[in-house]
Amino acid sequence: MARVKYASDFDKSVLLNNFDARGWVQVTPDDDWNFYWAGVHNIRNIFGVETGFRMGDDQVINHFPNHVELTRKDLMVKNIKRYRKELEKDGSQLAEKDETGRFVHLDFIPLTFMLPADYNLFVEEFRKNPNTTWIMKPCGKARGIGIFLVNKLSQLKKWSRDGKGNSFVAPTAKETYVISKYIDNPLLIGGKKFDLRLYVLVTSFRPLKCYMYKLGFCRFCTVKYNASVNELDNMFVHLTNVSIQKQGEDYNAVHGGKWTVENLRLFLEGTRGKEVSDKLFDEINWLTVHSLKAVAGVISNDRHCFECYGYDIIIDDNLKPWLIEVNASPSLTSTTSSDRIMKYKLISDVINIVIPPGELPDVRWCKVPAKEHYGNFYLLYDEDLAQADLLNQEIKVRAGAGNAMVRGARDLRKPSQATWK
Amino acid sequence: MSKDQQGEQFMVDLLQHLRSSMLYTDLYTAAQEEASKPSIKITELRKGVLSGLVNGGWDRKLQNAIYYYMQTHSCQPHQSDSEHHKEPLVYIRKAQQNWEKKILKSLNSMCTELNIPLAKKRLEQEQKDMLSRWTELGTDGPDLSQIRPVYAPKDFLEVVTGLQNLNYENALTSGSNFHNFWGVIQVPVKVKSIDQLRLQYSEMAVNQCQIGVDDVSDISADLFDVEQTRLSNKVLAAKHAPTAQEYAKKGCPTSARGELWCQIMGIEVTDVDILYYGQLKTSVIQHDLLVDNLLYKDVKLTATNDDHYFVFEDFLYQVVLLPFSRDTVVLKHFEHNSTTPPKSYIRGKLGVEEFAVVYPPNGVIPFHGFAMYVAPLCYVYKDVVTLYYVFRHMYMHYFYRLHSLSSHPQGIVALSSLFERLLQMSEPELFQHLVRIGCQPLKIAFKWLMRAFSGFLASDQVLLLWDRILAFDSLEILSVLCVAIFCFRKTNLMKVTTFSAAEVSVRPQYTPSSYLGRDEPLCDVDLGLLPLLDVQQAGKAMIIGRLRSHVLPSLSVYHIG
Ligand SMILES: Nc1ncnc2c1ncn2[C@@H]1O[C@H](COP(=O)(O)OP(=O)(O)O)[C@@H](O)[C@H]1O
Ligand SMILES: [Mg+2]
């Protein structure tokens, strides 16, 4: 067993217990580590040009240098918009639109504008549908901080006045906002709103290799949902962030408002049938892969990096999933004991996929772990495999051998027989 | 009565029952329609009508009706009011009576202590308020701080084990081999042998495919799931109860479960049922019962704090529990039960029989954990009325047996005894070890039995288990599962030296704290980690894979020799 040297910016038990259990040795980030679980703030320094830091072949780290392309709210939206445009330009059938101009296959984020940059565009849209509720979110914050709902333009005017918004100085990420159409028809269970927190592991962007974690969970609000205007500023109704809900008087510390995705599926399949449930989860896989493909071109695909993202997804009452945001550093704090167990397993499973079993990290490694090392992950998409399969398929089709299943795209069935380009 | 006479009487009753059913009128109308069809030859009227009815699926419906009747009415001497028939063993009858007295007494003293009546009519305004909060009864409910569950599994276990002293002599003289029995149940109830069980549950043998097992390789399990799902459509289309029941022996696919269960139980919600449910709701709104508070409190103590069920909290009050306590149809189950519904007296008329009323109206005083009989069903039915009738059926056929004393082979006494005997036979060493450290196995398993495992297994697992209860029409699977869990945890159990350690290490979701290192002990680690820990057992062919999925086909876990 190789003795891995690890560094960690967090002293979370779910991390340290894992490292301990493997007999790894702790070193500081300045030492020669093999495995570094870094905070996002340190990533900038490590990969910054001025540090000139070079990593060895036996070093891996848990973030990509410019992950913000995916994990900052405004950049994610920009990249997805650009991705769709490019596909459209290429005449890809993925970019198919319906008669109202909506993308048929790639309409998975709520309509979003950047503020202040897109203010005029937003006003135009607002005037078209004046009875819509919008949600304002600061680009550089997390955990529900600074979020508010808006249903009148005057509320925005007030915001720009209060926020000493000086239009002559380029705003920093902290001052820029995204404003998104508020999903006001979320699927309710027991009368309450919830969203999904799913973990997605990416070991490479080019070629794309990503895994979905089976043990994601739903985060429930503690107060019954109520779309009425009077409740717009009641964050216990609208925001599912645990950090917000924890403040509520109805917060239950035993389960923390967390319900497993497995239970969600059991419930949906039992009460609504297999077909619609399968479709929902297929669509979630689909949007995840495309959100990653949307940034694959711009992420600097450093071989030393892997990243475990926290996807926030809301399901509406038509059982359509919407991507809300992607977190680079999903919380590893455990609110309940099952939470701790789940997160412990998550980290353990991540390690088993990113490091060859029982060895030191090796960036020259093919990054294709054996299936028995997937743990609770399943392979979402492997571009190499998908391409190989496509090729095989072509050969077979030419040889008249029928169609093979696309291996890289297991679990990804989509209405149109989409090609993975 | 002779055997023949009994059979005759049974037929008479059955026909009587059919004649007074809705089916009879429907069938009559259908027959008339057939008879008036132009294609019918008058010379072959009988034949023509019959085949017309068969084509219209009426034979299935008739078969189903007879099947449901048979499920509830055994071909036994007909003396439903005789105490002897309900419970032949005098001391069990006595014990049950004493127990009922005790429960009532504690209910009454709660009333006195808290100065609240057993029942009172709500004021007009209160009724309106209740109606407007109907879907969120969990918030701003009544003050429950003073309310305590009337009894818990622990108390009932005492009563069950208390049965031993009463007629021990009898047991010895009746020739059973009780003297070399190590358990706490000393009542001579008849239980099945392992061979009989194997025969009964032959569909669950290790070499058979099952839904919900993942010990076999992925591919064959997946294939079986696909095949079973495909088959479920056919089964559902047939609308034939015995077929559905046979099918469920291998487990129901999640998406077909709701309908399959309804077919097995003969539940088809009609307008009358909807109306009836509406009446129950009205009576909830009109009257405030003390048992409501008990039910509220029970939900708060159980489902509300449960990772699997908290989202259904309001559903539980609204849909099921409160209407259930008003439902006098539930009283019918007392006909087959040693229990008598508790009575109360109208104010000021204590002890005067004419003023006695059954309290609560359905005759069931909830115990701690009662709500858990309903909770798993929330994963199966979204229609409130269907959910209600399914729950009521399951209660009246199975669950009531888990908290009343009787010598019935499906009763809690027999199930407890079955558990002890199976465990003693298959793992004598383990049993002795546990007894030596002062930890009678039943003390751990009893609450699992009493709640039919609800709350002790993951929700999907409970449903898979209940599939088998319905499919085999028997609660015996519960005892077998208890044994399976003990066998599965043998290695850990053999190491413990105290009751509490034993209790922790046998929890369906448990991993020794050492596994997780630095933190305080964790008792509810989920099972993915287990195979790593139980290497020895895994090797024993008893368990191949994760307990979670094994728990179900428990007979395959419980695989002796
Ligand atoms: N477009 C939306 N529609 C409905 N709810 C939303 C929307 N965007 C965000 N939310 C709610 O607000 C919460 C926080 O938003 P999010 O974008 O995840 O920001 P943060 O980084 O603060 O977590 C989400 O978890 C979700 O419950
Ligand atoms: Mg978020």
PDB file of N, CA, C and O and ligand atoms in Angstrom, chain A residues 73 110 135 137 141-145 147 180-183 193 195 219 238-241 312 314 324-325 327, ligand 1:
ATOM      1  N   LYS A  73     -22.410  31.804 -10.979  1.00  0.00           N
ATOM      2  CA  LYS A  73     -23.754  31.808 -11.558  1.00  0.00           C
ATOM      3  C   LYS A  73     -23.801  32.480 -12.926  1.00  0.00           C
ATOM      4  O   LYS A  73     -24.405  31.956 -13.867  1.00  0.00           O
ATOM      5  N   PRO A 110     -33.443  28.275 -16.051  1.00  0.00           N
ATOM      6  CA  PRO A 110     -34.457  29.324 -16.116  1.00  0.00           C
ATOM      7  C   PRO A 110     -33.890  30.532 -16.865  1.00  0.00           C
ATOM      8  O   PRO A 110     -32.681  30.791 -16.803  1.00  0.00           O
ATOM      9  N   ILE A 135     -35.960  36.103  -9.514  1.00  0.00           N
ATOM     10  CA  ILE A 135     -35.118  35.925  -8.329  1.00  0.00           C
ATOM     11  C   ILE A 135     -33.750  36.553  -8.603  1.00  0.00           C
ATOM     12  O   ILE A 135     -33.130  36.317  -9.635  1.00  0.00           O
ATOM     13  N   LYS A 137     -29.878  37.126  -7.594  1.00  0.00           N
ATOM     14  CA  LYS A 137     -28.838  36.432  -6.832  1.00  0.00           C
ATOM     15  C   LYS A 137     -27.467  37.047  -7.090  1.00  0.00           C
ATOM     16  O   LYS A 137     -27.081  37.219  -8.243  1.00  0.00           O
ATOM     17  N   LYS A 141     -21.779  35.073  -4.252  1.00  0.00           N
ATOM     18  CA  LYS A 141     -22.108  34.603  -2.901  1.00  0.00           C
ATOM     19  C   LYS A 141     -22.748  33.224  -2.976  1.00  0.00           C
ATOM     20  O   LYS A 141     -23.048  32.716  -4.039  1.00  0.00           O
ATOM     21  N   ALA A 142     -22.915  32.627  -1.809  1.00  0.00           N
ATOM     22  CA  ALA A 142     -23.496  31.290  -1.759  1.00  0.00           C
ATOM     23  C   ALA A 142     -24.387  31.176  -0.537  1.00  0.00           C
ATOM     24  O   ALA A 142     -24.582  32.155   0.190  1.00  0.00           O
ATOM     25  N   ARG A 143     -24.921  30.025  -0.331  1.00  0.00           N
ATOM     26  CA  ARG A 143     -25.758  29.695   0.829  1.00  0.00           C
ATOM     27  C   ARG A 143     -26.950  30.634   0.979  1.00  0.00           C
ATOM     28  O   ARG A 143     -27.368  30.987   2.063  1.00  0.00           O
ATOM     29  N   GLY A 144     -27.481  31.061  -0.137  1.00  0.00           N
ATOM     30  CA  GLY A 144     -28.698  31.857  -0.087  1.00  0.00           C
ATOM     31  C   GLY A 144     -28.489  33.306   0.321  1.00  0.00           C
ATOM     32  O   GLY A 144     -29.440  34.084   0.382  1.00  0.00           O
ATOM     33  N   ILE A 145     -27.242  33.683   0.565  1.00  0.00           N
ATOM     34  CA  ILE A 145     -26.968  35.040   1.037  1.00  0.00           C
ATOM     35  C   ILE A 145     -27.229  36.059  -0.075  1.00  0.00           C
ATOM     36  O   ILE A 145     -26.811  35.869  -1.209  1.00  0.00           O
ATOM     37  N   ILE A 147     -29.951  36.854  -1.584  1.00  0.00           N
ATOM     38  CA  ILE A 147     -30.969  36.535  -2.589  1.00  0.00           C
ATOM     39  C   ILE A 147     -32.305  37.176  -2.217  1.00  0.00           C
ATOM     40  O   ILE A 147     -32.687  37.205  -1.047  1.00  0.00           O
ATOM     41  N   SER A 180     -33.052  35.642 -12.466  1.00  0.00           N
ATOM     42  CA  SER A 180     -33.605  34.496 -13.181  1.00  0.00           C
ATOM     43  C   SER A 180     -35.101  34.435 -12.967  1.00  0.00           C
ATOM     44  O   SER A 180     -35.614  34.879 -11.940  1.00  0.00           O
ATOM     45  N   LYS A 181     -35.737  33.862 -13.954  1.00  0.00           N
ATOM     46  CA  LYS A 181     -37.163  33.620 -13.817  1.00  0.00           C
ATOM     47  C   LYS A 181     -37.340  32.696 -12.615  1.00  0.00           C
ATOM     48  O   LYS A 181     -36.672  31.665 -12.507  1.00  0.00           O
ATOM     49  N   TYR A 182     -38.221  33.073 -11.719  1.00  0.00           N
ATOM     50  CA  TYR A 182     -38.446  32.255 -10.539  1.00  0.00           C
ATOM     51  C   TYR A 182     -39.363  31.089 -10.907  1.00  0.00           C
ATOM     52  O   TYR A 182     -40.414  31.292 -11.514  1.00  0.00           O
ATOM     53  N   ILE A 183     -38.927  29.885 -10.560  1.00  0.00           N
ATOM     54  CA  ILE A 183     -39.776  28.719 -10.841  1.00  0.00           C
ATOM     55  C   ILE A 183     -40.873  28.707  -9.794  1.00  0.00           C
ATOM     56  O   ILE A 183     -40.644  28.302  -8.651  1.00  0.00           O
ATOM     57  N   LYS A 193     -41.730  22.952  -0.717  1.00  0.00           N
ATOM     58  CA  LYS A 193     -40.777  23.052  -1.805  1.00  0.00           C
ATOM     59  C   LYS A 193     -39.471  22.354  -1.418  1.00  0.00           C
ATOM     60  O   LYS A 193     -39.097  22.339  -0.247  1.00  0.00           O
ATOM     61  N   ASP A 195     -35.337  21.229  -3.256  1.00  0.00           N
ATOM     62  CA  ASP A 195     -34.510  21.092  -4.442  1.00  0.00           C
ATOM     63  C   ASP A 195     -33.579  19.898  -4.247  1.00  0.00           C
ATOM     64  O   ASP A 195     -33.531  19.302  -3.172  1.00  0.00           O
ATOM     65  N   ARG A 219     -33.543  18.751  -0.426  1.00  0.00           N
ATOM     66  CA  ARG A 219     -33.496  19.652   0.732  1.00  0.00           C
ATOM     67  C   ARG A 219     -34.849  20.349   0.832  1.00  0.00           C
ATOM     68  O   ARG A 219     -35.228  21.108  -0.061  1.00  0.00           O
ATOM     69  N   HIS A 238     -39.134  29.940   0.233  1.00  0.00           N
ATOM     70  CA  HIS A 238     -38.615  29.929  -1.128  1.00  0.00           C
ATOM     71  C   HIS A 238     -37.211  29.380  -1.302  1.00  0.00           C
ATOM     72  O   HIS A 238     -36.871  28.864  -2.358  1.00  0.00           O
ATOM     73  N   LEU A 239     -36.359  29.547  -0.322  1.00  0.00           N
ATOM     74  CA  LEU A 239     -34.971  29.108  -0.482  1.00  0.00           C
ATOM     75  C   LEU A 239     -34.745  27.788   0.251  1.00  0.00           C
ATOM     76  O   LEU A 239     -35.063  27.660   1.429  1.00  0.00           O
ATOM     77  N   THR A 240     -34.177  26.835  -0.454  1.00  0.00           N
ATOM     78  CA  THR A 240     -34.017  25.512   0.138  1.00  0.00           C
ATOM     79  C   THR A 240     -32.659  25.322   0.812  1.00  0.00           C
ATOM     80  O   THR A 240     -32.399  24.269   1.372  1.00  0.00           O
ATOM     81  N   ASN A 241     -31.809  26.322   0.767  1.00  0.00           N
ATOM     82  CA  ASN A 241     -30.484  26.178   1.378  1.00  0.00           C
ATOM     83  C   ASN A 241     -30.600  25.752   2.843  1.00  0.00           C
ATOM     84  O   ASN A 241     -31.360  26.341   3.609  1.00  0.00           O
ATOM     85  N   ASP A 312     -27.350  21.961  -7.950  1.00  0.00           N
ATOM     86  CA  ASP A 312     -28.651  22.323  -7.372  1.00  0.00           C
ATOM     87  C   ASP A 312     -29.691  22.240  -8.480  1.00  0.00           C
ATOM     88  O   ASP A 312     -29.581  22.935  -9.496  1.00  0.00           O
ATOM     89  N   ILE A 314     -33.962  22.052  -9.400  1.00  0.00           N
ATOM     90  CA  ILE A 314     -35.351  22.132  -8.944  1.00  0.00           C
ATOM     91  C   ILE A 314     -36.234  21.378  -9.940  1.00  0.00           C
ATOM     92  O   ILE A 314     -36.028  21.476 -11.148  1.00  0.00           O
ATOM     93  N   ILE A 324     -30.219  24.931 -11.371  1.00  0.00           N
ATOM     94  CA  ILE A 324     -30.194  26.227 -10.693  1.00  0.00           C
ATOM     95  C   ILE A 324     -28.762  26.752 -10.590  1.00  0.00           C
ATOM     96  O   ILE A 324     -28.474  27.860 -10.984  1.00  0.00           O
ATOM     97  N   GLU A 325     -27.887  25.951 -10.064  1.00  0.00           N
ATOM     98  CA  GLU A 325     -26.482  26.369 -10.037  1.00  0.00           C
ATOM     99  C   GLU A 325     -25.601  25.160  -9.758  1.00  0.00           C
ATOM    100  O   GLU A 325     -26.076  24.092  -9.378  1.00  0.00           O
ATOM    101  N   ASN A 327     -22.119  24.092  -7.615  1.00  0.00           N
ATOM    102  CA  ASN A 327     -21.187  24.530  -6.571  1.00  0.00           C
ATOM    103  C   ASN A 327     -19.860  23.795  -6.683  1.00  0.00           C
ATOM    104  O   ASN A 327     -19.825  22.580  -6.847  1.00  0.00           O
TER     105      ASN A 327
HETATM  106  N1  LIG C   1     -34.936  30.262 -10.508  1.00  0.00           N
HETATM  107  C1  LIG C   1     -35.290  29.788  -9.311  1.00  0.00           C
HETATM  108  N2  LIG C   1     -36.548  29.379  -9.085  1.00  0.00           N
HETATM  109  C2  LIG C   1     -36.936  28.898  -7.874  1.00  0.00           C
HETATM  110  N3  LIG C   1     -36.098  28.805  -6.835  1.00  0.00           N
HETATM  111  C3  LIG C   1     -34.824  29.208  -6.976  1.00  0.00           C
HETATM  112  C4  LIG C   1     -34.358  29.704  -8.225  1.00  0.00           C
HETATM  113  N4  LIG C   1     -33.058  30.020  -8.078  1.00  0.00           N
HETATM  114  C5  LIG C   1     -32.726  29.727  -6.796  1.00  0.00           C
HETATM  115  N5  LIG C   1     -33.787  29.241  -6.126  1.00  0.00           N
HETATM  116  C6  LIG C   1     -33.807  28.821  -4.728  1.00  0.00           C
HETATM  117  O1  LIG C   1     -32.840  29.549  -4.036  1.00  0.00           O
HETATM  118  C7  LIG C   1     -31.830  28.703  -3.503  1.00  0.00           C
HETATM  119  C8  LIG C   1     -30.491  29.371  -3.592  1.00  0.00           C
HETATM  120  O2  LIG C   1     -30.166  29.654  -4.936  1.00  0.00           O
HETATM  121  P1  LIG C   1     -28.757  29.303  -5.533  1.00  0.00           P
HETATM  122  O3  LIG C   1     -28.766  29.718  -6.958  1.00  0.00           O
HETATM  123  O4  LIG C   1     -28.470  27.875  -5.287  1.00  0.00           O
HETATM  124  O5  LIG C   1     -27.811  30.261  -4.723  1.00  0.00           O
HETATM  125  P2  LIG C   1     -26.788  29.988  -3.526  1.00  0.00           P
HETATM  126  O6  LIG C   1     -25.447  29.994  -4.134  1.00  0.00           O
HETATM  127  O7  LIG C   1     -26.991  31.085  -2.575  1.00  0.00           O
HETATM  128  O8  LIG C   1     -27.120  28.641  -2.947  1.00  0.00           O
HETATM  129  C9  LIG C   1     -31.923  27.450  -4.338  1.00  0.00           C
HETATM  130  O9  LIG C   1     -31.446  26.369  -3.625  1.00  0.00           O
HETATM  131  C10 LIG C   1     -33.398  27.372  -4.609  1.00  0.00           C
HETATM  132  O10 LIG C   1     -34.087  26.825  -3.530  1.00  0.00           O
END
